[in-house]
mmCIF file with all atom_site columns, C-alpha atoms in Angstrom:
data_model
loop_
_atom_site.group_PDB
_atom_site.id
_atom_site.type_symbol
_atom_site.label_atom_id
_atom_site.label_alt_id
_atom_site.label_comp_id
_atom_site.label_asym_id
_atom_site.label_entity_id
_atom_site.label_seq_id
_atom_site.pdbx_PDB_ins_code
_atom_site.Cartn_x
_atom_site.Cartn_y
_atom_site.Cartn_z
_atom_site.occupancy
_atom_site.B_iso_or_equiv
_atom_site.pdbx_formal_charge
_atom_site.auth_seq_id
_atom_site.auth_comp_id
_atom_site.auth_asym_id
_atom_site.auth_atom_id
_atom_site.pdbx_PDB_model_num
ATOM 1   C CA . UNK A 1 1   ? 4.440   -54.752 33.712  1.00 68.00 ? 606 UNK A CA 1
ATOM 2   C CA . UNK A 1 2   ? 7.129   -51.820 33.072  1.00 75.00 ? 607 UNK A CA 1
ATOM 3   C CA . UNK A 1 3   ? 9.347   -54.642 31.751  1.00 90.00 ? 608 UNK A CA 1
ATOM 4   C CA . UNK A 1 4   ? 7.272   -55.642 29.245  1.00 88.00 ? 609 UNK A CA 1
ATOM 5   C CA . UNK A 1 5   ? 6.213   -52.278 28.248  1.00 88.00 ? 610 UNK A CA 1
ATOM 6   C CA . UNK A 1 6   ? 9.679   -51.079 27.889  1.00 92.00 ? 611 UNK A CA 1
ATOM 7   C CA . UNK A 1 7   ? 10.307  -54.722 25.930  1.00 91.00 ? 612 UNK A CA 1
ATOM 8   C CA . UNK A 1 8   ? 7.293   -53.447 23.776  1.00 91.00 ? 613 UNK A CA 1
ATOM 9   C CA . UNK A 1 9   ? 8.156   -49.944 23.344  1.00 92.00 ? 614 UNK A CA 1
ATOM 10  C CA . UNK A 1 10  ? 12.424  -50.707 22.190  1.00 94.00 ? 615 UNK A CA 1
ATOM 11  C CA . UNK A 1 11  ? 11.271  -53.254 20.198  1.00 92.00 ? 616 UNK A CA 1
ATOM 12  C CA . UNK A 1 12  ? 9.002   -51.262 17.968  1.00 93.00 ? 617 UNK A CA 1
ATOM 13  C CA . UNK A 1 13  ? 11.472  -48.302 18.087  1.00 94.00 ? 618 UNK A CA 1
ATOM 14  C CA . UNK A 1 14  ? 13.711  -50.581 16.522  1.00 95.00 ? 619 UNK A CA 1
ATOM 15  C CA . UNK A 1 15  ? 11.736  -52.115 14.042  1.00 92.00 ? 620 UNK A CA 1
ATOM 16  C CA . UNK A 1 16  ? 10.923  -48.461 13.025  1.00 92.00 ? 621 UNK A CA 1
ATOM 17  C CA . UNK A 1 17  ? 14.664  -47.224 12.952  1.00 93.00 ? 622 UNK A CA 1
ATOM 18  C CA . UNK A 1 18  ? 15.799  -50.196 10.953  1.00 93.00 ? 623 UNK A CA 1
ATOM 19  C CA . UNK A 1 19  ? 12.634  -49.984 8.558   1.00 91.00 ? 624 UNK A CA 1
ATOM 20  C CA . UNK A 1 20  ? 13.390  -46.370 7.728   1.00 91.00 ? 625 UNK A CA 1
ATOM 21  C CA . UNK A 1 21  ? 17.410  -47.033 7.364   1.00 93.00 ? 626 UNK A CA 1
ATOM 22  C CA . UNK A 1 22  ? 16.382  -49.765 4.951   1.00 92.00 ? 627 UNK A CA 1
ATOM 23  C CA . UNK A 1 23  ? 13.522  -47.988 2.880   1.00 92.00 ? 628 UNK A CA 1
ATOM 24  C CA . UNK A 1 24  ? 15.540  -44.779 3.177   1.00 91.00 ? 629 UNK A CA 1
ATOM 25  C CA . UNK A 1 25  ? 18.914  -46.943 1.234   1.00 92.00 ? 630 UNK A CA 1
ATOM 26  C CA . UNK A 1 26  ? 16.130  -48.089 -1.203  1.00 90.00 ? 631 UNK A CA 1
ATOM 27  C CA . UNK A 1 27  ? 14.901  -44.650 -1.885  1.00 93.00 ? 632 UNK A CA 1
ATOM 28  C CA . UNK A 1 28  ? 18.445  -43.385 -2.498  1.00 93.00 ? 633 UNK A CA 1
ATOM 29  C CA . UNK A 1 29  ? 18.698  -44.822 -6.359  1.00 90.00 ? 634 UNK A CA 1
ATOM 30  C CA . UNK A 1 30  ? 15.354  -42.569 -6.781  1.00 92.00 ? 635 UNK A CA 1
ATOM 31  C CA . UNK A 1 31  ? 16.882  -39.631 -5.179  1.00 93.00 ? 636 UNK A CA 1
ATOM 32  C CA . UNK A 1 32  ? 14.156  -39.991 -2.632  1.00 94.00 ? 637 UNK A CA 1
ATOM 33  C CA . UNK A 1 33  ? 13.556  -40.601 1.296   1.00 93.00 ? 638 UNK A CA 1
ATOM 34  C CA . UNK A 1 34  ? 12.278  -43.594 3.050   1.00 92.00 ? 639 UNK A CA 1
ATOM 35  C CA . UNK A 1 35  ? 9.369   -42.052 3.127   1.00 91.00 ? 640 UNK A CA 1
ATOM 36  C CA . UNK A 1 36  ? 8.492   -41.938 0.019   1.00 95.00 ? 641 UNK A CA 1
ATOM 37  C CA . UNK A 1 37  ? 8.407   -45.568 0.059   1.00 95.00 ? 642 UNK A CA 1
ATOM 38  C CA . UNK A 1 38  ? 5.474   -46.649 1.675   1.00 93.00 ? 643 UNK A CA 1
ATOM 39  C CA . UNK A 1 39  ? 3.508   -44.002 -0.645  1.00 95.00 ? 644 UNK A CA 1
ATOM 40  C CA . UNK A 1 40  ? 4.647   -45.629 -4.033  1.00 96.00 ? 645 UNK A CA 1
ATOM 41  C CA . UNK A 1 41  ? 3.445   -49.470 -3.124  1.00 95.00 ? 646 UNK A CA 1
ATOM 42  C CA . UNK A 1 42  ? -0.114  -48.187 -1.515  1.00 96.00 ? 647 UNK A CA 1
ATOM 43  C CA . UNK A 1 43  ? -0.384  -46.345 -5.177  1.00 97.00 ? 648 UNK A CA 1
ATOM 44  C CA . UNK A 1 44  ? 0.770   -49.133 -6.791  1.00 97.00 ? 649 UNK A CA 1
ATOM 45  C CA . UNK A 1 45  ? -2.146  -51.592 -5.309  1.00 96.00 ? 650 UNK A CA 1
ATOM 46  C CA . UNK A 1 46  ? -4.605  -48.685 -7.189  1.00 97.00 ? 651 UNK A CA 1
ATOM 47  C CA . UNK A 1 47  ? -3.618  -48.757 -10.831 1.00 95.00 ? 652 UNK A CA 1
ATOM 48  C CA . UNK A 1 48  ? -6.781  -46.604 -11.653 1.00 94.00 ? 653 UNK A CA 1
ATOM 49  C CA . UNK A 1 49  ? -5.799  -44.129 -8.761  1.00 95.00 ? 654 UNK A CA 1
ATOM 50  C CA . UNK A 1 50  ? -7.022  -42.727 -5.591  1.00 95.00 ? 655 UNK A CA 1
ATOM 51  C CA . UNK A 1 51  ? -8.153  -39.647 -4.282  1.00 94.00 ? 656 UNK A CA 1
ATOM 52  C CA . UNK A 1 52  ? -5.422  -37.855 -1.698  1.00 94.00 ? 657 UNK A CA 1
ATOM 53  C CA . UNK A 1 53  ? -7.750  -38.514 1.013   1.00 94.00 ? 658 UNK A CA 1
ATOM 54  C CA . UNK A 1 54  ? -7.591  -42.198 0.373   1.00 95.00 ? 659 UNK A CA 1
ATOM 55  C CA . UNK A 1 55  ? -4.053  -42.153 0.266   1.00 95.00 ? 660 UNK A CA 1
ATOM 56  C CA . UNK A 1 56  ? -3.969  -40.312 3.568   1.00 94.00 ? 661 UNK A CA 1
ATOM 57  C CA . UNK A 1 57  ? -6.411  -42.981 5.208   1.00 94.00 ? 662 UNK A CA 1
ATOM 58  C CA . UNK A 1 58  ? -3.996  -45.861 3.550   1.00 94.00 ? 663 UNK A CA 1
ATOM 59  C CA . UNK A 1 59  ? -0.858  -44.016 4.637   1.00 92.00 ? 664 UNK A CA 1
ATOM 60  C CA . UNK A 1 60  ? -1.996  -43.684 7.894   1.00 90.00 ? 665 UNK A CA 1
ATOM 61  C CA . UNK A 1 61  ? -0.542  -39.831 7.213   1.00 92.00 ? 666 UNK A CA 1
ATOM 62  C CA . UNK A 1 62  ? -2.141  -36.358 7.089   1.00 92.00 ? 667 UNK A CA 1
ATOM 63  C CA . UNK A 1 63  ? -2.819  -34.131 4.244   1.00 92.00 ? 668 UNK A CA 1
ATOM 64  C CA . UNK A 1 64  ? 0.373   -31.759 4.872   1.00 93.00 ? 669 UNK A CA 1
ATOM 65  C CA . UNK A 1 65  ? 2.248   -34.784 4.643   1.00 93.00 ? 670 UNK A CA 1
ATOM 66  C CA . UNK A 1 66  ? 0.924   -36.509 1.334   1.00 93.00 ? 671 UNK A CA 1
ATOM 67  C CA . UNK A 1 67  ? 0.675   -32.974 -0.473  1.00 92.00 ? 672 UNK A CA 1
ATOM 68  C CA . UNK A 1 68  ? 4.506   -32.476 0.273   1.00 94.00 ? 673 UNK A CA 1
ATOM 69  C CA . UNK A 1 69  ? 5.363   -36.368 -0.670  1.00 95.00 ? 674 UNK A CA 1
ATOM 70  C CA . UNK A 1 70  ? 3.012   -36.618 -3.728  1.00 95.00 ? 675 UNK A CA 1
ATOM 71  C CA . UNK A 1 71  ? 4.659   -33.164 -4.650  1.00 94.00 ? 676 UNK A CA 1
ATOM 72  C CA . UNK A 1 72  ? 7.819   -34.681 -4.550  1.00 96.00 ? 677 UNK A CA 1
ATOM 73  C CA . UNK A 1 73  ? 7.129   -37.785 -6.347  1.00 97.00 ? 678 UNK A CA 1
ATOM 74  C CA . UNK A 1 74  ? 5.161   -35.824 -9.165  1.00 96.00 ? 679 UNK A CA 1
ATOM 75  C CA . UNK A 1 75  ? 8.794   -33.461 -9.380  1.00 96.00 ? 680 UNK A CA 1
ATOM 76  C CA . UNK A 1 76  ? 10.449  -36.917 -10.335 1.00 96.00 ? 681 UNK A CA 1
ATOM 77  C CA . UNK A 1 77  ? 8.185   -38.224 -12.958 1.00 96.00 ? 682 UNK A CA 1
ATOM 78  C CA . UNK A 1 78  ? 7.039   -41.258 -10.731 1.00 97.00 ? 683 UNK A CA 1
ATOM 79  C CA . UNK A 1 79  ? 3.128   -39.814 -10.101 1.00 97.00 ? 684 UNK A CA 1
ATOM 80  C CA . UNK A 1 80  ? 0.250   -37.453 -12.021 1.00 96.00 ? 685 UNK A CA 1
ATOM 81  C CA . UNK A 1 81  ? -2.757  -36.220 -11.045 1.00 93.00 ? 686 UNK A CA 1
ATOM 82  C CA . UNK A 1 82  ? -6.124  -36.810 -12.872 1.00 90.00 ? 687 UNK A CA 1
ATOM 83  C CA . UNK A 1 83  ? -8.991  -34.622 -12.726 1.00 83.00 ? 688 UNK A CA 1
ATOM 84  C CA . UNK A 1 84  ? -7.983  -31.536 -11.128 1.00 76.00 ? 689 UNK A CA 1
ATOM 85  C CA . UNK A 1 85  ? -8.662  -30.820 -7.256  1.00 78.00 ? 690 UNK A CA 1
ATOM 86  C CA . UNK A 1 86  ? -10.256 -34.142 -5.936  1.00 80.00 ? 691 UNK A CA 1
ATOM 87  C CA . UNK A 1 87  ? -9.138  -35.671 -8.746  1.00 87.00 ? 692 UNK A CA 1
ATOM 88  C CA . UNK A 1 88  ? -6.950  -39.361 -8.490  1.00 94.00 ? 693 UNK A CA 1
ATOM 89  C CA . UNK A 1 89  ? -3.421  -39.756 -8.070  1.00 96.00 ? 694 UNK A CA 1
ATOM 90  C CA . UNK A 1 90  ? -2.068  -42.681 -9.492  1.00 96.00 ? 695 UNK A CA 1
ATOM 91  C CA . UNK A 1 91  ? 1.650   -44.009 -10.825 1.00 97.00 ? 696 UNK A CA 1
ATOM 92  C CA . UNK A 1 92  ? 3.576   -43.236 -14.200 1.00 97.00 ? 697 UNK A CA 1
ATOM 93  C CA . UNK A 1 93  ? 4.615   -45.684 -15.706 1.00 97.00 ? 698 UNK A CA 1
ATOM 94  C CA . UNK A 1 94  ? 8.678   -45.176 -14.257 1.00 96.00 ? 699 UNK A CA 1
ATOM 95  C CA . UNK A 1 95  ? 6.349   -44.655 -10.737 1.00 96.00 ? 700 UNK A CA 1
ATOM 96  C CA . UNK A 1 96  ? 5.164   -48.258 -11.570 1.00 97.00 ? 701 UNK A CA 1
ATOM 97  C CA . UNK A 1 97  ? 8.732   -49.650 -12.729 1.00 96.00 ? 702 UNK A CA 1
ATOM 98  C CA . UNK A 1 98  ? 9.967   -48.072 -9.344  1.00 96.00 ? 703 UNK A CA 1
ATOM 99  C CA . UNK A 1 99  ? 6.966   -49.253 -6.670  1.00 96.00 ? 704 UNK A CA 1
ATOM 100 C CA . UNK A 1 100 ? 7.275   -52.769 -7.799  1.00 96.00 ? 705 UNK A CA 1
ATOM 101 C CA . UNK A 1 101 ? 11.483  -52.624 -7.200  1.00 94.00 ? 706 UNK A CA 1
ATOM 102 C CA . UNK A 1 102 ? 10.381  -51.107 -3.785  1.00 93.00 ? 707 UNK A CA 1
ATOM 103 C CA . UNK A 1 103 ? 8.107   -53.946 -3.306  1.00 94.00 ? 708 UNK A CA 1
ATOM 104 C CA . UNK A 1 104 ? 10.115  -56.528 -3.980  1.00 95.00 ? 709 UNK A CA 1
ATOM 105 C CA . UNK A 1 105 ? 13.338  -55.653 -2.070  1.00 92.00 ? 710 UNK A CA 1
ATOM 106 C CA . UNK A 1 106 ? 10.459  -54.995 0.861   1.00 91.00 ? 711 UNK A CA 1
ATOM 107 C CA . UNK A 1 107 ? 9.237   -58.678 0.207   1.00 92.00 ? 712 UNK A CA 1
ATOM 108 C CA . UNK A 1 108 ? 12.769  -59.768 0.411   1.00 94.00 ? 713 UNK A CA 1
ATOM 109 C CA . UNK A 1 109 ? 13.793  -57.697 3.833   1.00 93.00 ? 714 UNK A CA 1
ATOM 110 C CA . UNK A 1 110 ? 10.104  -58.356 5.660   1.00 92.00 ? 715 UNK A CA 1
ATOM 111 C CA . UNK A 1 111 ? 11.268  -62.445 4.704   1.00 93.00 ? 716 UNK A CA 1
ATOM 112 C CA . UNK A 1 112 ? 14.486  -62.157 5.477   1.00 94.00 ? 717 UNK A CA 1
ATOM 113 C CA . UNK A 1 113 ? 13.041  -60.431 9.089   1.00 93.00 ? 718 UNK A CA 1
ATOM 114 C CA . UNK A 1 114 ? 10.641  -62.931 10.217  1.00 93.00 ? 719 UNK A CA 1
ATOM 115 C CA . UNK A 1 115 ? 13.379  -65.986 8.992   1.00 95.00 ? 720 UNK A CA 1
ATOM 116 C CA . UNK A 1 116 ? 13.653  -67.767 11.951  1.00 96.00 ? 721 UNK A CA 1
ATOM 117 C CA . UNK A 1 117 ? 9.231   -67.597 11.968  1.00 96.00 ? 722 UNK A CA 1
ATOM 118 C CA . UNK A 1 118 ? 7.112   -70.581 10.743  1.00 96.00 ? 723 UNK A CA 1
ATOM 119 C CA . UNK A 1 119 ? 3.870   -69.895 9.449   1.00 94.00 ? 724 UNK A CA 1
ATOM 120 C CA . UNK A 1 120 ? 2.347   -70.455 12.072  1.00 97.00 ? 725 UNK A CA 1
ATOM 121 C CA . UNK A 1 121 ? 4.588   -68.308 14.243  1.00 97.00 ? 726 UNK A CA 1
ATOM 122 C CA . UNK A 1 122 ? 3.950   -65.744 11.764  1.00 94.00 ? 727 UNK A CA 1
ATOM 123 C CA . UNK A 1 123 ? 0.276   -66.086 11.436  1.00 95.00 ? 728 UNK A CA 1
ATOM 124 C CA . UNK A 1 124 ? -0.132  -65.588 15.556  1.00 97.00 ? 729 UNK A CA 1
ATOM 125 C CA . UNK A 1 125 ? 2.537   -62.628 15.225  1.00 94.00 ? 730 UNK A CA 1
ATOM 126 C CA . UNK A 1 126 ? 0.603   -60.776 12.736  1.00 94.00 ? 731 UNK A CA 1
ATOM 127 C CA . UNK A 1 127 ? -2.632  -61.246 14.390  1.00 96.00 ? 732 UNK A CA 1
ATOM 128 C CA . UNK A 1 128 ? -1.547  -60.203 17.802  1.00 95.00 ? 733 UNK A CA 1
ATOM 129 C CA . UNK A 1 129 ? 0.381   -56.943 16.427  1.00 93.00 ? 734 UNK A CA 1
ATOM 130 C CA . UNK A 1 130 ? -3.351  -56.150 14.371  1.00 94.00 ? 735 UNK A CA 1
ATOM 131 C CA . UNK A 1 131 ? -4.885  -56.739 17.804  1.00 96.00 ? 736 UNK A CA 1
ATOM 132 C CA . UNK A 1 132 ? -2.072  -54.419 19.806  1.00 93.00 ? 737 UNK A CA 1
ATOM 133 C CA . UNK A 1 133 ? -2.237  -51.991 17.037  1.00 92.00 ? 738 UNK A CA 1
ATOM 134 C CA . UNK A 1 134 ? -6.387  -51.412 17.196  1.00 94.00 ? 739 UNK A CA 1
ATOM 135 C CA . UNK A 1 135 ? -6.170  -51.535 20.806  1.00 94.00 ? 740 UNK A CA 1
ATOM 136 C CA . UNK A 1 136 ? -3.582  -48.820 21.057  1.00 92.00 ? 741 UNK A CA 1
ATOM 137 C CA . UNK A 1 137 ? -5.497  -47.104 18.269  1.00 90.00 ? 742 UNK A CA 1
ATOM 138 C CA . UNK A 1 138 ? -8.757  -47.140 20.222  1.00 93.00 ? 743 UNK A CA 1
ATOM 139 C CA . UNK A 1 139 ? -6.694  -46.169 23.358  1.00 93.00 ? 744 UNK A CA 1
ATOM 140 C CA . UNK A 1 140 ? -5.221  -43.115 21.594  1.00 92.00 ? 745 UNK A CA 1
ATOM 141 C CA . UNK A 1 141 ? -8.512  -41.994 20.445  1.00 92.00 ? 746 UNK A CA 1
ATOM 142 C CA . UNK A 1 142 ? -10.225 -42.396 23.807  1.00 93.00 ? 747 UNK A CA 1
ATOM 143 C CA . UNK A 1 143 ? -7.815  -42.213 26.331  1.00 92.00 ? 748 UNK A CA 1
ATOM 144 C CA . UNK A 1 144 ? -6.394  -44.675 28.938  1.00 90.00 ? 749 UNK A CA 1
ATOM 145 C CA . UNK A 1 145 ? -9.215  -46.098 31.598  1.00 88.00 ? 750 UNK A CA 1
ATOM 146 C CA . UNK A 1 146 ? -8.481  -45.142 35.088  1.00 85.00 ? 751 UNK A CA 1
#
């Protein structure tokens, strides 16, 4: 069982590390972070906007996070605000122009990292890693079972 876990747990350490290095070299041309990456295609999937909360819930980050990122983005011309506090964040039109760059060298590196997949390899992959992921999410919330 350690085996495996420790298989599990370098595994997705390195999928992490080399996602970041890769979205972080993408970010550069922006004169953002890595980050800021995952932020810019979410908000590009709601042309009409979303609230900060939504974004959080999307992002899978907390509000201290998006406030600091959005704040960031908003600095470089790629996001506004609508409607004051509460009020929907959505892309400029250079925010739109960069999120769909991001999302196609993304396309290109998530291909290019599943190559040696078929579909059907890929189908099973992606369903088991949605299974480990609410599982771990449930376990996180609730604690491990004696």
């Amino acid at each position: 069982m350690i085996e495996r876990f420790e298989r599990f747990s370098l595994a997705i350490a390195e999928i992490s590390r080399c996602w970041h290095k890769l979205a972080g070299e993408e970010m550069k041309a922006y004169g953002l972070k890595g980050a800021h990456a995952t932020y810019l295609t979410i908000l590009y999937r709601y042309p009409a906007g979303i609230t900060v909360p939504e974004l959080c819930e999307l992002c899978l980050k907390d509000k201290s996070d998006a406030s600091r990122m959005l704040a960031i983005l908003e600095e470089k011309g790629l996001v506004r605000k609508e409607g004051g506090y509460g009020g929907a964040v959505l892309l400029t039109e250079a925010g739109r122009a960069a999120a769909i760059q991001v999302r196609q060298r993304a396309s290109r590196a998530v291909e290019a990292g599943g190559k040696d997949l078929t579909d059907e390899e890929r189908a099973i992959f992606y369903k088991a890693l949605g299974s480990i992921a609410d599982n771990l999410r449930a376990l996180a919330d609730e604690g491990i079972p004696e």
